Short mmCIF file of C-alpha atoms in Angstrom, two decimals:
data_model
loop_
_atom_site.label_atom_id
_atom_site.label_comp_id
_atom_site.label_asym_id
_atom_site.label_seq_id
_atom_site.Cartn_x
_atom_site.Cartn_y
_atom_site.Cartn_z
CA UNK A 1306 67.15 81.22 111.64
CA UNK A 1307 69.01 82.64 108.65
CA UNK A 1308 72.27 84.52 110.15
CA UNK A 1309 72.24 88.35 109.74
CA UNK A 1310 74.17 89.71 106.71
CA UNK A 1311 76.78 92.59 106.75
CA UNK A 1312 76.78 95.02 104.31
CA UNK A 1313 80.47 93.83 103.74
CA UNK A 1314 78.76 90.38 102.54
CA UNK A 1315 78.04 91.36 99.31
CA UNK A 1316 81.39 90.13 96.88
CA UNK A 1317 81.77 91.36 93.42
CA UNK A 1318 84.60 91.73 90.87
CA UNK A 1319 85.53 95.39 91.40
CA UNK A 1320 83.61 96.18 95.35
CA UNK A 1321 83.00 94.69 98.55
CA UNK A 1322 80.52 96.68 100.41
CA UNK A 1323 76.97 98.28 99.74
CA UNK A 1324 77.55 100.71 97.12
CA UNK A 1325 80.37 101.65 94.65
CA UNK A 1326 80.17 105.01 95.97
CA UNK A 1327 80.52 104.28 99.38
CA UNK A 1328 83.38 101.61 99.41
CA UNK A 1329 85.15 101.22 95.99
CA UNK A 1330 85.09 104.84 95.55
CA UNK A 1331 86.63 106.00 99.18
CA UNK A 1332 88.79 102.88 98.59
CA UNK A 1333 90.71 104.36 95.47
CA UNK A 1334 90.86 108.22 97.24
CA UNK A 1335 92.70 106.32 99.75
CA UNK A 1336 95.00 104.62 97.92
CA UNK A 1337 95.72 107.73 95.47
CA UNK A 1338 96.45 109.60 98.64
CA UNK A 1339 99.26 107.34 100.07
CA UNK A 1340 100.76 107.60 96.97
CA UNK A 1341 100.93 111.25 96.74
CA UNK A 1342 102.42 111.15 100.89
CA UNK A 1343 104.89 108.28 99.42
CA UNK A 1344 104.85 106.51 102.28
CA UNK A 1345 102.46 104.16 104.47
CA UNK A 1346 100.72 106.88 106.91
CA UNK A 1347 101.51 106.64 110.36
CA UNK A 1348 98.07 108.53 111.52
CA UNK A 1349 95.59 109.84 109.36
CA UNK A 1350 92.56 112.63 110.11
CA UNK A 1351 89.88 111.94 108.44
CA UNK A 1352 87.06 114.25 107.43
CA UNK A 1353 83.84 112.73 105.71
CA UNK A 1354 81.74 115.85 104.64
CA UNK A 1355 77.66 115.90 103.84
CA UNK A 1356 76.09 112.60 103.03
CA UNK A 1357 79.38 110.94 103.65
CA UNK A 1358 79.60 112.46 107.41
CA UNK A 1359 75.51 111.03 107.56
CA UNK A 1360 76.27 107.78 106.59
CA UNK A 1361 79.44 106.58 106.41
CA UNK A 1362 79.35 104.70 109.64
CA UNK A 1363 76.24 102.87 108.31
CA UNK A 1364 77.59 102.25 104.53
CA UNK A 1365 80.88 100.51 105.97
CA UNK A 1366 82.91 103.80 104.24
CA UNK A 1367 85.04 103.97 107.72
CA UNK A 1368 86.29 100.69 107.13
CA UNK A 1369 86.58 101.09 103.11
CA UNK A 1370 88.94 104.10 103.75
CA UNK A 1371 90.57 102.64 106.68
CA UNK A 1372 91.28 99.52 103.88
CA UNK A 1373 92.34 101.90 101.29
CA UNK A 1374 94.83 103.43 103.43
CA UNK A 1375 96.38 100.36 104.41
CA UNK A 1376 96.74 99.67 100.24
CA UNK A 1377 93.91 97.08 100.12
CA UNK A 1378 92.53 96.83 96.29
CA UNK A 1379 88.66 97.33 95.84
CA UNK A 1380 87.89 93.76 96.35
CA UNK A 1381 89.93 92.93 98.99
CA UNK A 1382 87.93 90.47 101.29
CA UNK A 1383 89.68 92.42 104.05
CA UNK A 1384 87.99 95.49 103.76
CA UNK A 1385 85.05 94.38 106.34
CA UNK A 1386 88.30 93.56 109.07
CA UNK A 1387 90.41 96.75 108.30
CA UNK A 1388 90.09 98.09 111.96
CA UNK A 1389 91.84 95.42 113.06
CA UNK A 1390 94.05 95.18 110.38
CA UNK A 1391 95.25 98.94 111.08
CA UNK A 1392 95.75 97.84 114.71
CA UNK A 1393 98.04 95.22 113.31
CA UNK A 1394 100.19 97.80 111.65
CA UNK A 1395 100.09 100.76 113.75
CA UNK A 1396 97.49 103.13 112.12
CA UNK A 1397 96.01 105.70 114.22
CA UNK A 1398 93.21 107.37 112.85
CA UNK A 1399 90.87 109.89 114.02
CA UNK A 1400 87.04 110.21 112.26
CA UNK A 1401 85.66 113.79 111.72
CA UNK A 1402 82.48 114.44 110.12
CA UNK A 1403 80.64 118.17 108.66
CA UNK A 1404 77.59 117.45 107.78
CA UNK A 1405 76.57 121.24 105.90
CA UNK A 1406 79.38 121.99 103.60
CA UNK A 1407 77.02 123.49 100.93
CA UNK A 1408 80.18 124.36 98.65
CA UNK A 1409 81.48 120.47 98.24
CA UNK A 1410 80.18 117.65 96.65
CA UNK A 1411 78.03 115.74 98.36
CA UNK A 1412 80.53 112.33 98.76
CA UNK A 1413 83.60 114.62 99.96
CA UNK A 1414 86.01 113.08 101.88
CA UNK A 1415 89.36 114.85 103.40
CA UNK A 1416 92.69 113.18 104.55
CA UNK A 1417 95.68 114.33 106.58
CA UNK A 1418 98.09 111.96 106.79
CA UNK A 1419 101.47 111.87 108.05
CA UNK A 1420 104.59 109.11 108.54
CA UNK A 1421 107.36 110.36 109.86
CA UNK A 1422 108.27 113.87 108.42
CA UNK A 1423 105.92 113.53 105.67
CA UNK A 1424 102.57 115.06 105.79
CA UNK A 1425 99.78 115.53 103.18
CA UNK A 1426 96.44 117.04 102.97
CA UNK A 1427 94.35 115.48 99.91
CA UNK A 1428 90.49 116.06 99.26
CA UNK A 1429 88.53 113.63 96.94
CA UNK A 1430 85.32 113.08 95.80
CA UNK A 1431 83.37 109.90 95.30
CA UNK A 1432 81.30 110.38 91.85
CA UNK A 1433 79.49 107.48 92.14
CA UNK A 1434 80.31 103.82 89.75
CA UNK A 1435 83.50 103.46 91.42
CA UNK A 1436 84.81 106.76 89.71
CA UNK A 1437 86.71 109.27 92.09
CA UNK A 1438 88.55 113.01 91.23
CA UNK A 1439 90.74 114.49 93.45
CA UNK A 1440 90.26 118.24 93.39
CA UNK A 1441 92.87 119.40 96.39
CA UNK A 1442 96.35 118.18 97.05
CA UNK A 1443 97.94 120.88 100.09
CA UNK A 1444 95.83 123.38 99.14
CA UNK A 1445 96.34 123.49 95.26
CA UNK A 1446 93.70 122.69 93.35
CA UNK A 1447 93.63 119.82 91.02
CA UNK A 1448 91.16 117.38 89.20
CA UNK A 1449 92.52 114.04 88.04
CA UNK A 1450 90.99 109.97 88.92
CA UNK A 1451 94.21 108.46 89.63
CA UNK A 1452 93.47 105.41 87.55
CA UNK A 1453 95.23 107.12 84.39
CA UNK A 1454 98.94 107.24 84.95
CA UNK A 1455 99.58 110.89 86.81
CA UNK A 1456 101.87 112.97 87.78
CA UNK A 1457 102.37 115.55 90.20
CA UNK A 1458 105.03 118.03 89.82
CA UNK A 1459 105.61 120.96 92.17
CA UNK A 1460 108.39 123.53 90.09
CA UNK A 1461 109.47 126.98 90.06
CA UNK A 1462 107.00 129.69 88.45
CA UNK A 1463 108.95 130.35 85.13
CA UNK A 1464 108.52 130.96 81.52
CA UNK A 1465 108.22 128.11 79.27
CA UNK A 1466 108.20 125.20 82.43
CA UNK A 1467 104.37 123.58 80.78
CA UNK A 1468 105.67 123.32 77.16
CA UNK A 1469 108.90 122.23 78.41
CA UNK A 1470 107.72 119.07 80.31
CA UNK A 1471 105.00 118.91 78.16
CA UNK A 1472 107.97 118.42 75.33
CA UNK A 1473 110.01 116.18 77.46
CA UNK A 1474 107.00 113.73 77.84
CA UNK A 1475 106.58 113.58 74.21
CA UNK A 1476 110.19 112.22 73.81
CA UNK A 1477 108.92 108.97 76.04
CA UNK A 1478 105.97 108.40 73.65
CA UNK A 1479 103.38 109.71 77.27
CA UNK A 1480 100.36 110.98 75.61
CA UNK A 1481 99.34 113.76 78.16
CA UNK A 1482 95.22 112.99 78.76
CA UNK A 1483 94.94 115.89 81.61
CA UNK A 1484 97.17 118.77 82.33
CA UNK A 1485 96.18 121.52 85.04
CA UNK A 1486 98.42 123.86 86.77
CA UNK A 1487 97.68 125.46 90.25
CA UNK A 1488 99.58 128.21 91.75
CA UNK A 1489 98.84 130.11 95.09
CA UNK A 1490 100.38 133.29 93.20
CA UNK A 1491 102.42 134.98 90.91
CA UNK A 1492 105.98 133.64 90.71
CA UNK A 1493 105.44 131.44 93.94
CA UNK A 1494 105.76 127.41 93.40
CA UNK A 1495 103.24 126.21 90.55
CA UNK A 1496 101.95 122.43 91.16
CA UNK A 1497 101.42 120.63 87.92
CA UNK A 1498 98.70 117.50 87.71
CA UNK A 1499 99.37 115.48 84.49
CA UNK A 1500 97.59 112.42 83.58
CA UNK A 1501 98.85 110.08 80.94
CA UNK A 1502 97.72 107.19 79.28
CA UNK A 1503 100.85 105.44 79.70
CA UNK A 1504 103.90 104.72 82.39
CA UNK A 1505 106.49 107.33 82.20
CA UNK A 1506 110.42 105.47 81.95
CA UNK A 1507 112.56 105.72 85.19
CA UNK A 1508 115.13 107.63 83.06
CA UNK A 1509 112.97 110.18 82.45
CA UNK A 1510 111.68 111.01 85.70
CA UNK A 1511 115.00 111.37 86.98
CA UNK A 1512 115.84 113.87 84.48
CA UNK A 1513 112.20 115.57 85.29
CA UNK A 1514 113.96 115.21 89.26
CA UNK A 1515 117.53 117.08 88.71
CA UNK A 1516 115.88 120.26 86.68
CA UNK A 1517 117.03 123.09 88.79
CA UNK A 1518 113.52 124.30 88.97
CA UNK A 1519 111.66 121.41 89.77
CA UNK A 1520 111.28 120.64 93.53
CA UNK A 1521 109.35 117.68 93.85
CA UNK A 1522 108.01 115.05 91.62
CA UNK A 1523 105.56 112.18 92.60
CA UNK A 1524 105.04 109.78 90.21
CA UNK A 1525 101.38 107.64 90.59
CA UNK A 1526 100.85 104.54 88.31
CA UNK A 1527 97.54 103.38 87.62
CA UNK A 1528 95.97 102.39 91.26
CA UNK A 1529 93.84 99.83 89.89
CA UNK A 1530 96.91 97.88 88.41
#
């Protein structure tokens, strides 16, 4: 008798798992979201909403964002083990799912994660092919795919602060693909996604760092690379 295949069995170049959507997808949210924390997360919540919270048990998506937290790459032959590679290394990890959220996309998955005094709350979307956007970081809104180069500025609500960074990437040669600015209101901190199609230079992010009115910058590379 022929031995009973996983849906981890199936081994391509960019996925292991039954569906792009359901593994290489929730893989990259994953990894985009450690990124933005900045460190390896200690626990992690995590909240699969409507056809994710049906299925994702079934479609192996527990383990592909399990995998993706830990920093495994979409074809990681280690994705179908990454419970017990989170045991390894400490993970805890709770699994919520909402099954009616009429308002999100229908592959929405939430993270909180924490290590140490870091904490993060990041919402993505699987779009299907592989191809995710995250559209929340802490409660700003955003809408970027993490595998252009991206970053994520948090500054003071002043005059001038888009064309000036804007200006400051165009001295490094960064051609700016995506640029959205969220603010929870007028003259409180504005949150800055930029994608570029290049790597910014450690000199300049730096300078971007010591502004007076920038608070935080978090600088993601391609995830893929």
């Amino acid at each position: 008798m022929a031995e009973k295949s996983s849906v981890f069995d199936m081994i391509g170049p960019v996925m292991i798992g039954p569906s792009s959507s359901h593994t290489a997808g929730v893989v990259r949210i994953a990894r985009a979201a450690i990124r933005i924390l900045g460190a390896a997360p200690e626990e992690a919540t995590i909240t699969f909403y409507n056809s994710f919270a049906r299925t994702y048990e079934g479609h192996g998506s527990d383990r592909a964002i399990i995998a993706g937290l830990l920093d495994m790459k979409t074809d990681d032959k280690r994705i179908k083990d990454a419970f017990a590679h989170a045991a390894e290394r400490g993970l805890k990890y709770t699994f919520k799912s909402v099954g009616n959220a009429s308002a999100m996309h229908p592959n929405t998955i939430k993270l909180n994660l924490r290590a140490s005094d870091a904490t993060v709350e990041v919402i993505g979307q699987s779009r299907g092919g592989g191809v995710i956007s995250i559209v929340e970081v802490d409660g700003f809104t955003a809408s970027f795919s993490a595998t252009l180069h991206t970053l994520i500025i948090d500054a003071g609500d002043v005059k001038g602060s888009i064309a000036f960074i804007a200006s400051v990437l165009a001295h490094d040669e960064c051609n700016i693909a995506t640029m959205s600015v969220s603010r929870k209101g007028r003259n409180e901190k504005a949150r800055q996604f930029i994608e570029m199609d290049s790597g910014i230079k450690p000199i300049t992010l730096e300078y971007l760092r010591q502004l007076s009115w920038v608070k935080h910058v978090v600088y993601i590379p391609n995830i893929d690379l």
